[in-house]
Short mmCIF file of N, CA and C in Angstrom, two decimals:
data_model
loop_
_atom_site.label_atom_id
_atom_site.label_comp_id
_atom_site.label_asym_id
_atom_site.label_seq_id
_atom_site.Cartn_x
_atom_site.Cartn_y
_atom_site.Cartn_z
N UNK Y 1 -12.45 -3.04 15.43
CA UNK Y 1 -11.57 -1.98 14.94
C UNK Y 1 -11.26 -2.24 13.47
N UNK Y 2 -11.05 -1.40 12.87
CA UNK Y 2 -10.82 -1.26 11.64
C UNK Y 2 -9.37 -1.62 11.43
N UNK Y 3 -9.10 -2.56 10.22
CA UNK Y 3 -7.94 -2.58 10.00
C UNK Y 3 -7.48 -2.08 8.38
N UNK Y 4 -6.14 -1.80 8.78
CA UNK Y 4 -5.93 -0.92 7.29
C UNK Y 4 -4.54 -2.03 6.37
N UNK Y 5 -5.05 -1.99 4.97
CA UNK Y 5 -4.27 -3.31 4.00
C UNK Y 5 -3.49 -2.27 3.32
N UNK Y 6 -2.14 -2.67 3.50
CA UNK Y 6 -1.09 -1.69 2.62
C UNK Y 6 -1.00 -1.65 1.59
N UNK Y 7 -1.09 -1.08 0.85
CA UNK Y 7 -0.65 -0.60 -0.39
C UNK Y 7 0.52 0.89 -0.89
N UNK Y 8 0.23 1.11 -2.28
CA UNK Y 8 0.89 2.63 -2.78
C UNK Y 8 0.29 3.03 -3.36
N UNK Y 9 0.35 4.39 -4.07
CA UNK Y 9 -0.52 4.92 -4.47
C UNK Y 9 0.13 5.98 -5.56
N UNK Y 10 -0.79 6.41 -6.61
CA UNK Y 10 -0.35 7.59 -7.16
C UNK Y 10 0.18 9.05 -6.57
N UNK Y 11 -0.14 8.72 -5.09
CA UNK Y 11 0.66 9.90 -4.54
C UNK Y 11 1.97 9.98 -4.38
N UNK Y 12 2.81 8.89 -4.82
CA UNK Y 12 3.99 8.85 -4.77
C UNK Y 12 4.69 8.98 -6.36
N UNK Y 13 5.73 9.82 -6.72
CA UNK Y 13 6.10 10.31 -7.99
C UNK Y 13 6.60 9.06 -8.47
N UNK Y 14 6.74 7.64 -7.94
CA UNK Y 14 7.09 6.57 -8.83
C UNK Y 14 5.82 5.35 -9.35
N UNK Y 15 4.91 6.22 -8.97
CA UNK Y 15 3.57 5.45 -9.26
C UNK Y 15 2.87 5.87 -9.44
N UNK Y 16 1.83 5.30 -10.71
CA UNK Y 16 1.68 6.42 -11.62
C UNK Y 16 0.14 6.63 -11.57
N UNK Y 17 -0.65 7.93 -11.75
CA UNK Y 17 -1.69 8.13 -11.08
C UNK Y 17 -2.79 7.12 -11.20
N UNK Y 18 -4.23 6.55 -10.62
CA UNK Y 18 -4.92 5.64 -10.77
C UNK Y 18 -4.29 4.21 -10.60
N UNK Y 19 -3.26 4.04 -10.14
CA UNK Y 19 -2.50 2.60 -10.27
C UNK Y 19 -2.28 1.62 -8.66
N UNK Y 20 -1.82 1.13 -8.11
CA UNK Y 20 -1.78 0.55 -7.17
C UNK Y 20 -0.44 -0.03 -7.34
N UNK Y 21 0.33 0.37 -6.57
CA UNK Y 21 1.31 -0.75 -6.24
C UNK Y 21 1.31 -1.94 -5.49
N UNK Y 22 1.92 -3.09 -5.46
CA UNK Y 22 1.33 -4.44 -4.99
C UNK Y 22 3.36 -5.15 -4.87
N UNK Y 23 4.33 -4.79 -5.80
CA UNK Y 23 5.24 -5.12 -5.23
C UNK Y 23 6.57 -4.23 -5.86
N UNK Y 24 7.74 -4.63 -5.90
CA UNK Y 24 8.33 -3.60 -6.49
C UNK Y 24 9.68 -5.10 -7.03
N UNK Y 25 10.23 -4.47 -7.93
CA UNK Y 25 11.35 -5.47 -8.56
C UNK Y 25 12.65 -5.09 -7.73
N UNK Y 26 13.33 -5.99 -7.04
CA UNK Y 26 14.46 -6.39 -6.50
C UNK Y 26 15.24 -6.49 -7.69
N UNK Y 27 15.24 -7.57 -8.30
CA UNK Y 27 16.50 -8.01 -9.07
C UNK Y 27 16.32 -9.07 -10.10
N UNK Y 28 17.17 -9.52 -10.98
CA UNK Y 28 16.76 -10.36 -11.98
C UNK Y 28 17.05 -11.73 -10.75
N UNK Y 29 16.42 -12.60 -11.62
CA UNK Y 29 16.25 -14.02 -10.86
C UNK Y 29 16.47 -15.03 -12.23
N UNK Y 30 17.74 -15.82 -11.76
CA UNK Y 30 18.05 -16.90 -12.69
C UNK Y 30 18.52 -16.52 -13.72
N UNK Y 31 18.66 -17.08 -15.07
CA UNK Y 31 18.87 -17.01 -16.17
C UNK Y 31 17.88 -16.77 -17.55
N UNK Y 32 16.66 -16.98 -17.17
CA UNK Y 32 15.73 -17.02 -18.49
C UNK Y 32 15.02 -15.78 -18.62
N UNK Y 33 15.09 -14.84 -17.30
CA UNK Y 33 14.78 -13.42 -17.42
C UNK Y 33 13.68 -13.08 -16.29
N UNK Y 34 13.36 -13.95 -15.62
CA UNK Y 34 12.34 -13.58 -14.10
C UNK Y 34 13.12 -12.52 -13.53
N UNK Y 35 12.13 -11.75 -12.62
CA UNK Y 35 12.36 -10.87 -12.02
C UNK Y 35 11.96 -10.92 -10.90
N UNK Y 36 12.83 -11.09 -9.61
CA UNK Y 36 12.41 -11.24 -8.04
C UNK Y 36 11.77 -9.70 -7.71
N UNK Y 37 10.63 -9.85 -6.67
CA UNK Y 37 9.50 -8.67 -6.92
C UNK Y 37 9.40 -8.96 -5.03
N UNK Y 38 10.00 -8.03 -4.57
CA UNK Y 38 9.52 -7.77 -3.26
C UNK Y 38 7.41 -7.32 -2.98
N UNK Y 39 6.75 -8.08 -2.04
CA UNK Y 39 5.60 -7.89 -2.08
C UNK Y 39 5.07 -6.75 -1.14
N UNK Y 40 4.38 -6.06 -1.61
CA UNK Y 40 3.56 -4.64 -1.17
C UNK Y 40 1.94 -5.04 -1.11
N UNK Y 41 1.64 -5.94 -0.66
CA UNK Y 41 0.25 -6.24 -0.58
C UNK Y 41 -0.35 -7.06 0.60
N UNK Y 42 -1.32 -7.49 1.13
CA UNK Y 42 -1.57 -8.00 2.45
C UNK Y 42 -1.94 -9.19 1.36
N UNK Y 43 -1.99 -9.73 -0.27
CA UNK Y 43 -2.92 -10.15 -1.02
C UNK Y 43 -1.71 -11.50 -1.87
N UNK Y 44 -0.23 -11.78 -1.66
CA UNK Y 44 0.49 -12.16 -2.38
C UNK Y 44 -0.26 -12.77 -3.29
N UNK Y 45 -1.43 -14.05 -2.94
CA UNK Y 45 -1.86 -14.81 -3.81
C UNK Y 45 -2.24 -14.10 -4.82
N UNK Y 46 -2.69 -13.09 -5.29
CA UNK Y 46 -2.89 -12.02 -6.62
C UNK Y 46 -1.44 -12.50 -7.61
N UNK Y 47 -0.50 -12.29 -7.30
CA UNK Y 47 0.46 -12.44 -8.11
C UNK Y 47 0.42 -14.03 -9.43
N UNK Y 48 -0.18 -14.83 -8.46
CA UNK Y 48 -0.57 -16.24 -9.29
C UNK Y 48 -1.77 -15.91 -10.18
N UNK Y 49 -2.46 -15.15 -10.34
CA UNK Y 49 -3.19 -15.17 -11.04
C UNK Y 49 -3.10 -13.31 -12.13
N UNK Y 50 -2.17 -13.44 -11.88
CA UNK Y 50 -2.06 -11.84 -12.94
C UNK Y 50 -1.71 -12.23 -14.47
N UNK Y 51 -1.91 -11.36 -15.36
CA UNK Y 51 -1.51 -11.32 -16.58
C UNK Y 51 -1.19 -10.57 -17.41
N UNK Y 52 -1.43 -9.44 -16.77
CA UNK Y 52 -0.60 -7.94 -17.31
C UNK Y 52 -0.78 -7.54 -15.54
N UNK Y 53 1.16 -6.28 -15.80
CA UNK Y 53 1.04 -5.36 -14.69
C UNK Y 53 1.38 -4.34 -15.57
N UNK Y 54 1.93 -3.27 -14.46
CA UNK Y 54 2.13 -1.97 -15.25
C UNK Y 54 3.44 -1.47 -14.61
N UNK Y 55 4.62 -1.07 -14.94
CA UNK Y 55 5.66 -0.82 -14.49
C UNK Y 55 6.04 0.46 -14.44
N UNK Y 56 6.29 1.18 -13.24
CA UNK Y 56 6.94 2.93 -13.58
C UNK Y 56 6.33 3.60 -13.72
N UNK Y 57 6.58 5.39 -13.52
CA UNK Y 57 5.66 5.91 -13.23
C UNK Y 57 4.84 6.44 -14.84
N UNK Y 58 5.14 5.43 -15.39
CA UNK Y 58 4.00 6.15 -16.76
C UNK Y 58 3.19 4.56 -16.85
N UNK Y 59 3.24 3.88 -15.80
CA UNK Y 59 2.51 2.71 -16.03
C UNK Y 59 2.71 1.91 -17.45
N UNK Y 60 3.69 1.61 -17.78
CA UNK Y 60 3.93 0.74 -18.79
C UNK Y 60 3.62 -0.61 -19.19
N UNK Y 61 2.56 -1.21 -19.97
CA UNK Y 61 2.02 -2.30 -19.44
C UNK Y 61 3.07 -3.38 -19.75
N UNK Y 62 3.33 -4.41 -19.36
CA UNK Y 62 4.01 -6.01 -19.12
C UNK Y 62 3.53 -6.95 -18.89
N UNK Y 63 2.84 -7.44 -20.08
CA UNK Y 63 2.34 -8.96 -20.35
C UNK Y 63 3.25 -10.17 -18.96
N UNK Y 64 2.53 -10.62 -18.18
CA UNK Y 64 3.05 -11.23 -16.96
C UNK Y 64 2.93 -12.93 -18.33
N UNK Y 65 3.96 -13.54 -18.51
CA UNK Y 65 4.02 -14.92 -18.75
C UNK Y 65 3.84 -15.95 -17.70
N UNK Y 66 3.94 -15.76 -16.38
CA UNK Y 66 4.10 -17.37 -15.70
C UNK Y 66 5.14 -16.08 -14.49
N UNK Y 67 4.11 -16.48 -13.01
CA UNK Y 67 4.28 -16.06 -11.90
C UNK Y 67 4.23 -17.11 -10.72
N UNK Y 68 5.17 -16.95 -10.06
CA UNK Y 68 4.79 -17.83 -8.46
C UNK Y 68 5.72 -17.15 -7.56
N UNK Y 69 5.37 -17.93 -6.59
CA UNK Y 69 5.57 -17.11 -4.79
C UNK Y 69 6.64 -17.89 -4.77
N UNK Y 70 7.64 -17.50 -3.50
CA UNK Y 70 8.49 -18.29 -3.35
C UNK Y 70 9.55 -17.20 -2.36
N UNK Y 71 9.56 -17.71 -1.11
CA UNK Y 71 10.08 -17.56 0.34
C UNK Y 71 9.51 -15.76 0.65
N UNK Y 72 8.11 -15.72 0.59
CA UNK Y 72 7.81 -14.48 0.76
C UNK Y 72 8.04 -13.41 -0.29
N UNK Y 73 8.42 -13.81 -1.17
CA UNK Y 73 8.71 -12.79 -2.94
C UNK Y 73 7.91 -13.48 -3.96
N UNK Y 74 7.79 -12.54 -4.97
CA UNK Y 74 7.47 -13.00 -6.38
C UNK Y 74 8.57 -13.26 -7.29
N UNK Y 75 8.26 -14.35 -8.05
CA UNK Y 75 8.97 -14.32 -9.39
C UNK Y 75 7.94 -14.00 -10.46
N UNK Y 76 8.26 -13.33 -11.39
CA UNK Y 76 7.65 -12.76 -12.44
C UNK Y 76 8.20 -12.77 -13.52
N UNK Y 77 7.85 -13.77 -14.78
CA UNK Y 77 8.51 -13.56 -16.57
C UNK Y 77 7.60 -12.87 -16.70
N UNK Y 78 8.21 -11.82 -17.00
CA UNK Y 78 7.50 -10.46 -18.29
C UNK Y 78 7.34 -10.95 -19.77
N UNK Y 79 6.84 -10.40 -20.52
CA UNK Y 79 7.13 -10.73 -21.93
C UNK Y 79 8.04 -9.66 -22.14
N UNK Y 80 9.04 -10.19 -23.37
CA UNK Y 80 10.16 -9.47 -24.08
C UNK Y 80 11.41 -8.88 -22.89
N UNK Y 81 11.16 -10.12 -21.88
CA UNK Y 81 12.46 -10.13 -21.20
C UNK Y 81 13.10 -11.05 -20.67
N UNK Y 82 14.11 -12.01 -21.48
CA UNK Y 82 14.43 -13.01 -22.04
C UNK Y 82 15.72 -13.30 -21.32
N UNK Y 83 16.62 -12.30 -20.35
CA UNK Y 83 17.69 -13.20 -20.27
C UNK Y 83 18.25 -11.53 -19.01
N UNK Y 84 18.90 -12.20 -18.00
CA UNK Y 84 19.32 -11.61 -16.69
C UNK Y 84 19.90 -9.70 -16.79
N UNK Y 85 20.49 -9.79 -18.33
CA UNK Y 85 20.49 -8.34 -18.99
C UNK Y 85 19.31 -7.78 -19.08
N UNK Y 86 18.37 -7.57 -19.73
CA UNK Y 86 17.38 -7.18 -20.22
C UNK Y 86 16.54 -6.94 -18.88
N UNK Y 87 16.42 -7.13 -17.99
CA UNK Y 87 15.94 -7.60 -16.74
C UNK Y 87 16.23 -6.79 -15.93
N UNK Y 88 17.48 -6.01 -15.77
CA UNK Y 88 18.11 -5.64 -14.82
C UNK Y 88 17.30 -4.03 -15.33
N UNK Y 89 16.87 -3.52 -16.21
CA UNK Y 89 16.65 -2.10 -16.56
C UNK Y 89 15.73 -2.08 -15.85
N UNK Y 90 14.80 -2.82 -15.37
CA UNK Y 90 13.09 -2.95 -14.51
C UNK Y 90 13.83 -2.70 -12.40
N UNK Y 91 14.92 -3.09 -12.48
CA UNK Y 91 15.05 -3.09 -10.92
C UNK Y 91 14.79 -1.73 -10.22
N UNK Y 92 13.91 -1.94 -9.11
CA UNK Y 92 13.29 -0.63 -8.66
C UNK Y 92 12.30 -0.31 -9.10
N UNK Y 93 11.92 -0.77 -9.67
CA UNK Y 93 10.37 -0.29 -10.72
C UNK Y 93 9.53 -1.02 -9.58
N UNK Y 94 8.27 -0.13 -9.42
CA UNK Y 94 7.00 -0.61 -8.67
C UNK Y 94 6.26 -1.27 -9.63
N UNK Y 95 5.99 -2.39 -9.23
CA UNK Y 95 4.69 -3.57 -10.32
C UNK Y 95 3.33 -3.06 -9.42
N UNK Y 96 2.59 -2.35 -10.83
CA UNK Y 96 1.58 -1.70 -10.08
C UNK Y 96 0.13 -2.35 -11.39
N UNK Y 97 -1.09 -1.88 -10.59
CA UNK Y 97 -2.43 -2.67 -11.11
C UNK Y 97 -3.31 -1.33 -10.81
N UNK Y 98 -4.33 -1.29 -12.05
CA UNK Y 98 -5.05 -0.38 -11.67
C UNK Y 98 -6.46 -0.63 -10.30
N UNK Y 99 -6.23 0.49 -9.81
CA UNK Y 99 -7.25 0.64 -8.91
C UNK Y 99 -8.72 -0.12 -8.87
N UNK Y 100 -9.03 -0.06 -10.05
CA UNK Y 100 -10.14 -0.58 -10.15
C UNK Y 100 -10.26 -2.36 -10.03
N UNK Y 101 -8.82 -3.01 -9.79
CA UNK Y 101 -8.42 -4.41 -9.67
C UNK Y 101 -8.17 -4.45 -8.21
N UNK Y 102 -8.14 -3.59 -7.06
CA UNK Y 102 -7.93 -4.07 -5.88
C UNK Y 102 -9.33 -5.00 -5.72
N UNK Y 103 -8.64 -5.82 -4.52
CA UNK Y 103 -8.97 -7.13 -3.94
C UNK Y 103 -9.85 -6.47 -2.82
N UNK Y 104 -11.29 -6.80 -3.01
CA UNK Y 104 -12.40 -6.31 -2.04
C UNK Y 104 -12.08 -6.53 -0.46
N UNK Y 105 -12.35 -5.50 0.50
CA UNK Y 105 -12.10 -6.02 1.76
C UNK Y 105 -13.46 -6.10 2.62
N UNK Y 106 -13.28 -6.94 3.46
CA UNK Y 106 -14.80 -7.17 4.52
C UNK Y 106 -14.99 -5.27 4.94
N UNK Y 107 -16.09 -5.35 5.51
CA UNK Y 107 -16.71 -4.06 5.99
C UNK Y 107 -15.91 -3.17 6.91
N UNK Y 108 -15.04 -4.06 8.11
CA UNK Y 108 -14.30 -3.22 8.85
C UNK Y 108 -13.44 -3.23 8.17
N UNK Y 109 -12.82 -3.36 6.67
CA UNK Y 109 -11.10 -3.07 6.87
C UNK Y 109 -11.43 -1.84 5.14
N UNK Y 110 -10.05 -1.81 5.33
CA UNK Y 110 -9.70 -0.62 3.98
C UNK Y 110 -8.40 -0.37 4.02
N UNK Y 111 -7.99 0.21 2.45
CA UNK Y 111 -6.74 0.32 2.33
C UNK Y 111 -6.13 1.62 3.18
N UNK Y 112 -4.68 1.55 3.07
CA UNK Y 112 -3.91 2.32 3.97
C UNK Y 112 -3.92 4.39 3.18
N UNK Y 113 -3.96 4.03 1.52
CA UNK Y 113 -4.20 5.05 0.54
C UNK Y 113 -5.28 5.62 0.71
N UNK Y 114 -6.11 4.90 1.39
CA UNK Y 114 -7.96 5.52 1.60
C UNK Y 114 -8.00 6.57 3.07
N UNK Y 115 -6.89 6.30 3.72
CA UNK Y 115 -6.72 6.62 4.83
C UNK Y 115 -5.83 8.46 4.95
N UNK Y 116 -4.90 8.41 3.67
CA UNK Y 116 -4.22 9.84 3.71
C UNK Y 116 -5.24 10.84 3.26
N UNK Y 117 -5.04 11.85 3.69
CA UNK Y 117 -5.65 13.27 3.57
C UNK Y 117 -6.84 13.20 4.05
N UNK Y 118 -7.25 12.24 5.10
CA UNK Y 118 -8.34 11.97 6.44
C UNK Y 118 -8.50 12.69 7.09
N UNK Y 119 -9.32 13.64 7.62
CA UNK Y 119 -9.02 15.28 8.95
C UNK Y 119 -9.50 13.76 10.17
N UNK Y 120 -8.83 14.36 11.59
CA UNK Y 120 -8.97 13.77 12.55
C UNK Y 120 -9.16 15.39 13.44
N UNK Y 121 -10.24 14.94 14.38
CA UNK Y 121 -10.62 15.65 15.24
C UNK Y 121 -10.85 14.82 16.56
N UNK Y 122 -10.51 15.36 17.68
CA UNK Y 122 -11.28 14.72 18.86
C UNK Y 122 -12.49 14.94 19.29
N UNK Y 123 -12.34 14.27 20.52
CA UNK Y 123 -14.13 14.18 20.80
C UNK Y 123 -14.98 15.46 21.36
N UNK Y 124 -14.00 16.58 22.01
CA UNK Y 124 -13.70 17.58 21.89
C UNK Y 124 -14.06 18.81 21.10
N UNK Y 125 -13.75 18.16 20.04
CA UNK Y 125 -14.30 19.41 18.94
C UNK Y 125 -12.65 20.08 18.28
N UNK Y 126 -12.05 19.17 18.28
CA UNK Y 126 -10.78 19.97 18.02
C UNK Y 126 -10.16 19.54 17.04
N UNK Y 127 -9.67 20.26 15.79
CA UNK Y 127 -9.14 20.03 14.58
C UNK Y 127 -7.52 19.27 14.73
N UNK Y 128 -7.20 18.25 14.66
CA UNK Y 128 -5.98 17.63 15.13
C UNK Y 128 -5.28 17.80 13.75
N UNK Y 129 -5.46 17.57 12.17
CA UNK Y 129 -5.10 17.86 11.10
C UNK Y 129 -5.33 16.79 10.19
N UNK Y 130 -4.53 16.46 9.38
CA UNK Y 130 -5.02 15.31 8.49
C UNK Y 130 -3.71 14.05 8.63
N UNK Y 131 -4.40 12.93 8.47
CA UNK Y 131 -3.46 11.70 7.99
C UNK Y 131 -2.19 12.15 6.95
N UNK Y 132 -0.87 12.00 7.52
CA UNK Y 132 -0.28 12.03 6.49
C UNK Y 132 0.27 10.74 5.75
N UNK Y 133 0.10 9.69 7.01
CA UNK Y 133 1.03 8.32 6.89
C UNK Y 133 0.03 7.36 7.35
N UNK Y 134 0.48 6.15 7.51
CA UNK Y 134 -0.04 5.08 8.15
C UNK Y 134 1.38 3.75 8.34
N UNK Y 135 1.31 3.88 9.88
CA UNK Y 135 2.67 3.44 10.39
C UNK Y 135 1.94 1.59 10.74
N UNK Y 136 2.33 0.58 9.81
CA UNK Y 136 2.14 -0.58 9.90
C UNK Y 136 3.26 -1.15 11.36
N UNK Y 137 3.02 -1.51 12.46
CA UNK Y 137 3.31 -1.65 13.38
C UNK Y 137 3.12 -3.35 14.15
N UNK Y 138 3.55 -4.37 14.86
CA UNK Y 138 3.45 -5.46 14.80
C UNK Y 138 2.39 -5.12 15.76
N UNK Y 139 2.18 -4.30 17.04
CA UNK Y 139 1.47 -4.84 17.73
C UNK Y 139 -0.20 -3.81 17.18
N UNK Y 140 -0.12 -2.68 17.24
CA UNK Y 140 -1.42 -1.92 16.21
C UNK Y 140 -0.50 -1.29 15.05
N UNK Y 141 -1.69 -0.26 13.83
CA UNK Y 141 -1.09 0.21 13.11
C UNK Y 141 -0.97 1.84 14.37
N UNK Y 142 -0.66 2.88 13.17
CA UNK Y 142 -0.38 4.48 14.08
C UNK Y 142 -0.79 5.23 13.25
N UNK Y 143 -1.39 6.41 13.24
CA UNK Y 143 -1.72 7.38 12.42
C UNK Y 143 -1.12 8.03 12.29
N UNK Y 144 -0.18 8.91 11.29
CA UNK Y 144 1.01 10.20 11.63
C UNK Y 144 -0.19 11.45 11.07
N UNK Y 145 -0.37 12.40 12.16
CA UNK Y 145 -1.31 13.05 11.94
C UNK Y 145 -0.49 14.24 11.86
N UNK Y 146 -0.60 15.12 10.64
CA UNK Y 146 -0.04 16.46 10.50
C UNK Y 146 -0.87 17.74 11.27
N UNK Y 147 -0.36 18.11 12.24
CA UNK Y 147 -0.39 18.72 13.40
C UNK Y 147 0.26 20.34 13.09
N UNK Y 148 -0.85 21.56 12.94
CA UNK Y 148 0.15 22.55 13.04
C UNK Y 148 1.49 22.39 13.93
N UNK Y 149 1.48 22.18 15.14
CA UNK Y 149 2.43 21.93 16.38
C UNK Y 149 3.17 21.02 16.20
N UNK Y 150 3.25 20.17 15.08
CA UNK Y 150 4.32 18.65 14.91
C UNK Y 150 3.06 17.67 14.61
N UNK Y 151 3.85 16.79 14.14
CA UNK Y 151 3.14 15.02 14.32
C UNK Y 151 2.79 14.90 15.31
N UNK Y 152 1.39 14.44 15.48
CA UNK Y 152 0.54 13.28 16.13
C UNK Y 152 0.93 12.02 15.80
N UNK Y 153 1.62 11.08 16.28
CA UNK Y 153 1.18 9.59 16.41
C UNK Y 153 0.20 9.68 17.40
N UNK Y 154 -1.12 8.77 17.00
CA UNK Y 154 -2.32 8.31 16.61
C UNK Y 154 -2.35 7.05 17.02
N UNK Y 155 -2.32 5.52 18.35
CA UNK Y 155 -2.40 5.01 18.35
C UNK Y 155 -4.00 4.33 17.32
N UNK Y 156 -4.19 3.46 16.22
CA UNK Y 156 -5.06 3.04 15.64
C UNK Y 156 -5.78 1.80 16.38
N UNK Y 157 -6.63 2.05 17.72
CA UNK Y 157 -6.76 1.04 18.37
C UNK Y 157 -8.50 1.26 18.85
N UNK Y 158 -9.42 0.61 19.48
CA UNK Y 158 -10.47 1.12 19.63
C UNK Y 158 -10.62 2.16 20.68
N UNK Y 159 -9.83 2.15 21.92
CA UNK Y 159 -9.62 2.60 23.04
C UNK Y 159 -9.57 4.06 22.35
N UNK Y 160 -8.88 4.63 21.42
CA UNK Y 160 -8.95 6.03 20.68
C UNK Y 160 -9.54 6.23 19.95
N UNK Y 161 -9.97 5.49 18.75
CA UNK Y 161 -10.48 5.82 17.21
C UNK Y 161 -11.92 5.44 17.60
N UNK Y 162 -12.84 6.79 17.97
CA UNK Y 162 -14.23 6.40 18.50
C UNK Y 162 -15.44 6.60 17.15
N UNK Y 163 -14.77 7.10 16.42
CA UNK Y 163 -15.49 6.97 14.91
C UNK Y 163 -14.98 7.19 14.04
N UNK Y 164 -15.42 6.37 12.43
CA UNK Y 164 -14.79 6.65 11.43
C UNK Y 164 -15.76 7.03 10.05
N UNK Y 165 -15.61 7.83 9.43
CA UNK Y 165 -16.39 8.17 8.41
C UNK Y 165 -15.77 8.34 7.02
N UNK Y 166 -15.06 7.24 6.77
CA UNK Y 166 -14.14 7.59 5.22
C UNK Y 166 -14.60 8.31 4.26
N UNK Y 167 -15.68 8.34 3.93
CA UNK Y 167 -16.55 8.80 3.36
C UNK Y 167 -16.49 10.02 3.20
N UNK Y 168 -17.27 10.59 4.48
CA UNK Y 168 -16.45 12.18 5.09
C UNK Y 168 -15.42 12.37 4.86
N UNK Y 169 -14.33 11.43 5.03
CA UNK Y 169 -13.18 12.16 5.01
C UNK Y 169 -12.75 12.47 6.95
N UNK Y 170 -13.21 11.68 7.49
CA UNK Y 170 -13.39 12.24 9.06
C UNK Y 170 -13.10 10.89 9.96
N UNK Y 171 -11.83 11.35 10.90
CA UNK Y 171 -12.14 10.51 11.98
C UNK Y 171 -11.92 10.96 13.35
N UNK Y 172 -13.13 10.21 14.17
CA UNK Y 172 -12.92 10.97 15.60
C UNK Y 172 -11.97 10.80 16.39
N UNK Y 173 -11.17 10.95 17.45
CA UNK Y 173 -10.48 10.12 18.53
C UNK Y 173 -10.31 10.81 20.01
N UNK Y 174 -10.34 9.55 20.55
CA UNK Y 174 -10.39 10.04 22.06
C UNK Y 174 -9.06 9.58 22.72
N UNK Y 175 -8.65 11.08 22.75
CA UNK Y 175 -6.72 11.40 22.90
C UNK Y 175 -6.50 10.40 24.24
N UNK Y 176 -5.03 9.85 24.27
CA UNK Y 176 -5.08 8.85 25.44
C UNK Y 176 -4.70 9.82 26.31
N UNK Y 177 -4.28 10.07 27.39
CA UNK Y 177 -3.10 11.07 28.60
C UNK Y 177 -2.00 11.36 27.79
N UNK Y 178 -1.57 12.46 27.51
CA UNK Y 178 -0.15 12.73 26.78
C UNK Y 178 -0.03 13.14 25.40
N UNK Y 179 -1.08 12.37 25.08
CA UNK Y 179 -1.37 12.16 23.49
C UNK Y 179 -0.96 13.55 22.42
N UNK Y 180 -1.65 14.68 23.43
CA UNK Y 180 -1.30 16.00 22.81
C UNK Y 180 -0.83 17.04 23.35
N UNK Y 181 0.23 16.01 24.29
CA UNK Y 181 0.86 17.71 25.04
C UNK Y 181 2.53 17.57 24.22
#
């Protein structure tokens, strides 16, 4: 089964088109001007090795000085932000990377952004509508499928998802009992 790696995307009005989001700024951290960066990526280790990101939705670039992990977050010195003031104007801002820098995935997997505006049909022959979401879930992910009639949740499991054609733009599924009444 295919698995899907979270990300954001320019489809959202705080991220800015062609860009990737990977984490977003919480809050200043310490005194010398780091910025604690909640993580949006299946990829944290990326953060140790960055050196420019891009902040907001006009992608503003920010020379990364000196990054590390630490209890599941990032810390991040920007350049020309020097002290817990200066710092605080970035909170809420998505730390985003262009597209063309995502982190390659093996053959079955792909991002969660590759996945919206997907048509799903069953095996059937029947137009179910398109991906609007992708519901990260502990035990599978879920598809929120825009449904003239309402949402489809979409268990994302093999037992349903009997083909996939990203490519197309197409995926098949074989509805469980209930699935679409």
């Amino acid at each position: 089964m295919t698995k899907a790696m979270q990300s954001l995307t320019g489809s959202s009005p705080d991220i800015a088109e062609g860009y990737i989001a990977i984490g977003q700024i919480l809050r200043p951290w310490g005194v010398r001007g780091e910025v604690k960066v909640a993580l949006h990526t299946d990829f944290p280790e990326r953060f140790l090795h960055l050196t420019l990101v891009f902040l907001g939705p006009e992608a503003q670039p920010a020379p990364v000085l000196s990054s590390r992990l630490l209890q599941g977050q990032a810390l991040l010195k920007l350049e020309g932000y020097d002290n817990p003031e200066a710092t605080e104007a970035l909170r809420g801002l998505w730390v985003q990377i262009p597209q063309d820098q995502l982190m390659p995935l093996p053959e079955d997997e792909h991002y969660v952004f590759e996945m919206i505006g997907v048509r799903v049909v069953s095996t059937d022959g029947r137009d179910l509508g398109e991906i609007t979401e992708v519901l990260i879930t502990g035990a599978n992910d879920v598809l929120v499928v825009r449904h003239p009639g309402g949402e489809i949740l979409v268990p994302y499991i093999d037992d349903v998802v009997v083909e996939e054609d990203l490519p197309a733009r197409r995926i098949v599924i074989r509805p469980l009992p209930g699935l679409l009444d």
